[in-house]
Amino acid sequence: MSMRLKTGGRLVNRASQVEFNFNGKRLFGHEGDTLASALLANDQMLVGRSFKYHRPRGIVASGAEEPNALMNMGEGAKFEPNQRATTTELFDGLSVGSQNHWPSLEYDIGAVNGLFARFLSAGFYYKMFIHPRPFWKHIYEPFIRQSAGLGKAPTEKDADTYEHLYAFYDVVVIGGGIAGLQAGRTVAASGASVLVMEQTAHWGGRAVVDGGEIGGQSTEDFVNDSLEKLAAMDNVTLKTRMMGAGVYDHGYVLGYERVSDHAPKTTGPRHRLWRIRAGQIITATGAIERPLSFAGNDIPGVMLASAVRDYVVNWGVAVGDRTVVVTNNDDAYRTAIALKQAGLDVPVILDARANGAGSLGDTAREMGIRVENGKAIAKVKGGKRVTGVAICAQAGSGGVLEEIACDAVAMSGGWSPAVHLYSHCGGKLNWDDQAVMFRPDLNRRPTDQNGEGFVTPAGSANGELALSAVLADAIARAKEAVKALGHKAPSTRVPEASEKGENAVEPVWLMPQGAGDKLRMKTWLDFQNDVKVSDVQLAALEGYESVEHTKRYTTLGMATDQGKLSNINGLATLADALNTDIPNVGTTTFRPPYTPISMGAIAGAARDEVFQPLRQTPMQGWHDENGADYEPVGHWRRAYCYRRGSETRAQAVEREILQTRKSLGLLDASTLGKLVVKGPDTGKFLDMMYTNMMSNLAVGKCRYGLMCSENGFLIDDGVVARIDEDTWLCHTTTGGADRIHAHMEEWLQTEWWDWKVYVANMTEQFAQVAVVGPNARKVLEKLGGMDVSKDALKFMQWADGTLGGFKARVYRISFSGELSYEIAVPANEGRAFWDALLEAGAEFDVMPYGTEALHVMRAEKGFIMIGDETDGTVIPQDLNMQWAISKKKEDFLGKRAQQRSHMVSPDRWKLVGLETLDGSVLPDGSYAFAPGTNANGQRKTQGRVTSTYYSPTLGRGIAMGLVHHGPDRMGEVIEFNKVDGSLVKAKIVDQVFYDAEGAKQNV
Amino acid sequence: MLLLECPYCGAKCEETELSPGGEAHIKRYGPGSSDQDFEAYLFMRENPKGVHFERWRHVYGCGKWFHAARCTQSLEVFGTYAAQTFEPPQEIKDKISAKRPGWSWRDFS
């Protein structure tokens, strides 16, 4: 059984007691425990179920590479799935549940999948569920959806806060083991600024567990000494609990700091995402131990040798009483020695190498440990936990020589440098046959904006595993990094480190070497995704030669651990099956993040009201207080309508329209874009921007204009006013102000840069109010000031003056068909002016109206709306707006495009009005059917609805739409589809439904 | 995430401060041009693996358009320069030649 030992555990405070909860059970641990060490201390070997077969799963590792121990953590608004027990620091009140089982961890119904393992082989999704066809939708998919997915999705809004932080350093060192600390010291000595980050809460990495001496100090003293020296320097920043999540182009690094995961009651953000720019990046990310591939290697109790050692040394936890060690390298002997020193039994070390280990082997033997060279595990015995191993010769096919009872197996298949961060930006690897690992090729490092290498691996991450080699490499790489930055490299000398004479690792990709089908079907490569040696071999047989294809076909190396343990073993198996060598197979692509980071950290503070900044008009306060029912328009919120009492939206809109048409309405039009275009060449410029002529617009007059892209398509419209000889004011749509400003700048800067024109976006400098209705003039006259009479201010003219004491610019324009003035006042007077209009308008029962009333009234008048009648494929000619396209101008944006064959085709759909025979409102976006079907068997269409409303003025539905040969088919009845599948008949009519002669606005 | 220096204000811009504008040095064809020229102007673009010339706007900064010469494969930046020009400055062409001997892009080399 796994348990806490009486002594040992350098990281735990035995005087403390921390209570936590696992699957409803109350358990206890110590400060300094991880969730994994605390679970093991409580003999909780079984921690989850595998993805496909729901096999029992135990903890395999002690760090970020853990594939199995994933937990649903917390509750309610603090719930988060897939938290790794090995990287979760224990805190009082922590509550977790294991994942991927039903009804319980111990008795899981899904485990029956294991009985059908032969049907769930590689590519099973593709093979099994194709036939019969209807079964997919009704039987297979519901079943797969129910069983798929790790963990549960949170149901409540995240209660924690997160933030982003920008930082800049000459050098960022990722990894706080001895390589990272030594590299940090070397960089710091050069005077360069350096950040050293460590993903765990503790410095020193493996070296403090593995022991040895550096410059006469213990590794632990060396680490503490280094930290002291670094902390004393101004140019050094040290950060624990911060993972290098990703390395991106041009020195961009993401640091994922888990600020308060270990102490959730502290205030402040839970996670902080550091967005760092670094001149040079040193990845001292260490190495990850590989599992060995033998039958039953997924049974709880089979663990990485280094993890078994970590649990004993760091947390004083024994994984078992009797641990069999199985290895292809010398390092695993350290585990056997550490276990023996802790008073635990190691029945045997099985070394797959015929020649066995170096000096560590001698030490083990001296301690009385039985060592068997050339031996392997034929099979691990046990179900939910290990009960023993059957031993065989590595060279054979698995003939059992002996069975040994044990309750844990410590395996080591050698070490793979953690090259992830080095590779994120394209760092290349070489296969090292001697060291049996992919290691970085320093001549093919990721390059930066200057074409120079900017990511340098150091220490074990660079393939150096021995203590002295790690230190020498860290110093050499750090010197290169500071030199690359133009600093003088310091004269750091390599400290002397103790060395054990180690024998070389030997490649062991299958144990025993000749394992037959039966054993290979029980030999796991990927514990999380249930991929076995037999699956990869099957994929190869079926022609999957590319490692990327095999990954997707078998799911090897997918999901939350992204194959940190399984990838190398998997591709070695693939290489063997394809009868090629490992470099020919290559690796899959390493992509950020290194381990999953929280969605909250990615969002940072950008949520709720600060997710997107909202723009407010000066009158927003009034809208808020008067029942405004908002809709988003660009970054603005505009009142859709103002609801009174228990009114529905439709009732409010109807009231606003009727009152405006009858007496007086007000619209907050401040959001309309207002671009001032100024300079001697402005006329020429606007003639290019607009389809119609703007250069000949007289001072004091307004003209409605259309803007097209160079493709000929309509992009915006609005009223242009000539302010003086070289100044025009261009109104844009509400959503279009920034876009059209940018559009003008682009042409001015990149095409006609010699034209003397300046554009300023004045949208927010002015509040603008549309005063609309038969009593519009009366209310302005009541305010008093400038002359707004019919003759003094004619339709499509503007004038400056004062109204009720407010400095105002009054445009006599109409988007509703009523007598209408749009009045601009300085933004800071907008609310006062609005209030004055309300007060003066009281006797006319003035009624502010929202965007929906605006839309309905413009549709009653047959005016187009950008975004309704246009969708990026519509040209002015489609909307019968030839009148707004100048024939005199030689050129304007879109003119040439509108001459292309498809643009002049008579078959383009054109704008008409539509009137249902039954008076109902046509569904928005509805299509008009035409006889026959197309090649896909779908009904042919001959038109579509672009705007459709209930018109309170007319008491029935009105619509506009684009219809094939529409203007030539007035009076014809065509059929449109409804959402329920039925059809509705509509007559093609003129698009102007109300006051076609314009009598109402021209008074 | 790219870093590009704005040749106007001198800021070393993060890519998030910029908006991309596609290929640089495109000649406009207007009314009177052939269908072929106009189609090429509107739609035909280079897609090189290597040296490329692009337009960028320092949109969350000084607002100016500028050009960048960079390698689409390695993301190496050879230089940035003002947009008010019909071809890359000689010094940038020289720099590219030093790093990518024998390069060519459209009519430039």
Short mmCIF file of C-alpha atoms in Angstrom, two decimals, chain A residues 353-509:
data_model
loop_
_atom_site.label_atom_id
_atom_site.label_comp_id
_atom_site.label_asym_id
_atom_site.label_seq_id
_atom_site.Cartn_x
_atom_site.Cartn_y
_atom_site.Cartn_z
CA ARG A 353 20.57 -4.09 -20.73
CA ALA A 354 22.72 -7.20 -20.91
CA ASN A 355 25.64 -5.33 -19.36
CA GLY A 356 23.69 -3.54 -16.71
CA ALA A 357 24.62 -0.37 -14.88
CA GLY A 358 27.83 1.40 -13.85
CA SER A 359 28.77 2.50 -10.37
CA LEU A 360 25.16 3.00 -9.28
CA GLY A 361 24.63 -0.72 -9.93
CA ASP A 362 27.51 -1.52 -7.60
CA THR A 363 26.03 0.72 -4.92
CA ALA A 364 22.65 -0.99 -5.28
CA ARG A 365 24.19 -4.42 -4.96
CA GLU A 366 26.21 -3.31 -1.95
CA MET A 367 22.93 -2.28 -0.33
CA GLY A 368 21.67 -5.82 -0.85
CA ILE A 369 19.41 -5.14 -3.81
CA ARG A 370 19.08 -8.00 -6.28
CA VAL A 371 19.95 -6.79 -9.78
CA GLU A 372 19.00 -8.80 -12.86
CA ASN A 373 20.61 -7.76 -16.14
CA GLY A 374 19.01 -8.51 -19.50
CA LYS A 375 15.68 -9.07 -17.79
CA ALA A 376 12.30 -7.56 -18.39
CA ILE A 377 8.73 -7.54 -17.19
CA ALA A 378 6.59 -10.02 -19.11
CA LYS A 379 3.46 -8.81 -17.45
CA VAL A 380 2.28 -6.83 -14.46
CA LYS A 381 -0.29 -8.66 -12.37
CA GLY A 382 -3.19 -6.96 -10.72
CA GLY A 383 -6.40 -5.06 -11.52
CA LYS A 384 -6.99 -1.86 -9.63
CA ARG A 385 -3.50 -2.08 -8.23
CA VAL A 386 -0.28 -3.96 -8.77
CA THR A 387 0.04 -7.33 -7.03
CA GLY A 388 3.18 -8.64 -8.72
CA VAL A 389 5.24 -8.96 -11.85
CA ALA A 390 6.16 -11.85 -14.10
CA ILE A 391 9.80 -11.69 -15.16
CA CYS A 392 11.23 -12.76 -18.49
CA ALA A 393 14.30 -12.23 -20.61
CA GLN A 394 14.29 -8.96 -22.55
CA ALA A 395 15.64 -10.78 -25.60
CA GLY A 396 12.82 -13.35 -25.74
CA SER A 397 9.11 -13.35 -26.40
CA GLY A 398 7.97 -13.33 -22.82
CA GLY A 399 8.44 -16.81 -21.41
CA VAL A 400 7.95 -16.31 -17.66
CA LEU A 401 11.03 -17.12 -15.61
CA GLU A 402 9.74 -16.10 -12.22
CA GLU A 403 6.93 -14.22 -10.55
CA ILE A 404 7.62 -11.70 -7.83
CA ALA A 405 5.02 -10.21 -5.51
CA CYS A 406 5.16 -6.44 -5.25
CA ASP A 407 2.77 -3.53 -4.88
CA ALA A 408 4.58 -0.97 -7.02
CA VAL A 409 6.66 -0.87 -10.17
CA ALA A 410 9.12 1.96 -10.87
CA MET A 411 9.89 2.15 -14.57
CA SER A 412 12.36 4.15 -16.57
CA GLY A 413 12.66 4.06 -20.34
CA GLY A 414 15.25 6.85 -20.43
CA TRP A 415 14.87 10.60 -20.58
CA SER A 416 13.55 12.93 -23.26
CA PRO A 417 14.61 16.60 -23.12
CA ALA A 418 11.56 18.86 -22.65
CA VAL A 419 12.01 20.58 -25.98
CA HIS A 420 8.47 21.93 -26.21
CA LEU A 421 9.23 25.61 -25.63
CA TYR A 422 12.35 25.42 -27.77
CA SER A 423 10.25 23.95 -30.57
CA HIS A 424 7.20 26.21 -30.38
CA CYS A 425 8.79 28.69 -32.74
CA GLY A 426 10.36 26.16 -35.06
CA GLY A 427 13.50 25.01 -33.22
CA LYS A 428 14.70 21.83 -34.91
CA LEU A 429 15.74 18.55 -33.30
CA ASN A 430 18.20 15.77 -34.09
CA TRP A 431 17.90 12.17 -33.02
CA ASP A 432 20.85 11.18 -30.85
CA ASP A 433 21.42 7.46 -31.22
CA GLN A 434 23.82 7.28 -28.27
CA ALA A 435 21.67 9.19 -25.79
CA VAL A 436 18.45 7.69 -27.28
CA MET A 437 16.67 11.03 -27.43
CA PHE A 438 15.63 13.89 -29.68
CA ARG A 439 17.80 16.84 -28.74
CA PRO A 440 17.88 20.42 -29.98
CA ASP A 441 20.08 21.23 -32.96
CA LEU A 442 21.82 24.43 -31.89
CA ASN A 443 22.51 25.28 -35.52
CA ARG A 444 18.80 25.29 -36.31
CA ARG A 445 17.36 27.29 -33.45
CA PRO A 446 14.21 29.43 -33.81
CA THR A 447 15.10 32.75 -35.41
CA ASP A 448 13.90 36.24 -34.57
CA GLN A 449 13.25 39.42 -36.54
CA ASN A 450 16.97 39.78 -37.26
CA GLY A 451 17.29 36.23 -38.50
CA GLU A 452 19.30 35.27 -35.41
CA GLY A 453 18.60 32.45 -32.99
CA PHE A 454 16.63 33.66 -29.98
CA VAL A 455 15.73 30.47 -28.11
CA THR A 456 18.52 28.45 -26.55
CA PRO A 457 17.99 25.22 -24.65
CA ALA A 458 20.25 24.63 -21.66
CA GLY A 459 21.02 21.70 -19.38
CA SER A 460 18.82 18.61 -19.57
CA ALA A 461 16.54 20.40 -22.00
CA ASN A 462 19.55 20.42 -24.28
CA GLY A 463 20.14 16.71 -23.74
CA GLU A 464 22.77 16.96 -21.00
CA LEU A 465 21.84 14.67 -18.13
CA ALA A 466 24.94 14.50 -15.91
CA LEU A 467 25.33 17.16 -13.19
CA SER A 468 28.64 18.62 -14.40
CA ALA A 469 27.52 18.60 -18.03
CA VAL A 470 24.29 20.38 -17.10
CA LEU A 471 26.20 23.17 -15.33
CA ALA A 472 28.77 23.52 -18.12
CA ASP A 473 26.02 23.65 -20.74
CA ALA A 474 23.98 26.21 -18.77
CA ILE A 475 26.99 28.53 -18.54
CA ALA A 476 27.96 28.10 -22.18
CA ARG A 477 24.43 28.73 -23.45
CA ALA A 478 23.95 31.73 -21.16
CA LYS A 479 27.20 33.27 -22.39
CA GLU A 480 26.03 32.85 -25.99
CA ALA A 481 22.73 34.50 -25.12
CA VAL A 482 24.30 37.59 -23.54
CA LYS A 483 26.77 37.90 -26.40
CA ALA A 484 23.91 37.79 -28.87
CA LEU A 485 22.45 40.79 -27.04
CA GLY A 486 25.71 42.68 -27.38
CA HIS A 487 26.72 42.29 -23.74
CA LYS A 488 30.15 41.10 -22.72
CA ALA A 489 29.96 37.53 -21.48
CA PRO A 490 31.06 37.22 -17.85
CA SER A 491 33.96 34.95 -16.96
CA THR A 492 31.82 32.47 -15.08
CA ARG A 493 33.72 29.26 -14.41
CA VAL A 494 32.07 25.87 -14.38
CA PRO A 495 31.85 24.60 -10.80
CA GLU A 496 33.05 21.09 -10.18
CA ALA A 497 30.33 18.55 -9.69
CA SER A 498 30.35 15.00 -8.45
CA GLU A 499 29.98 12.36 -11.15
CA LYS A 500 28.80 8.80 -11.11
CA GLY A 501 30.24 6.65 -13.89
CA GLU A 502 27.05 5.78 -15.75
CA ASN A 503 26.63 3.19 -18.46
CA ALA A 504 24.86 4.21 -21.62
CA VAL A 505 21.11 3.95 -21.95
CA GLU A 506 19.91 1.36 -24.45
CA PRO A 507 16.80 1.76 -26.59
CA VAL A 508 14.00 -0.46 -25.30
CA TRP A 509 10.75 0.25 -27.14
#
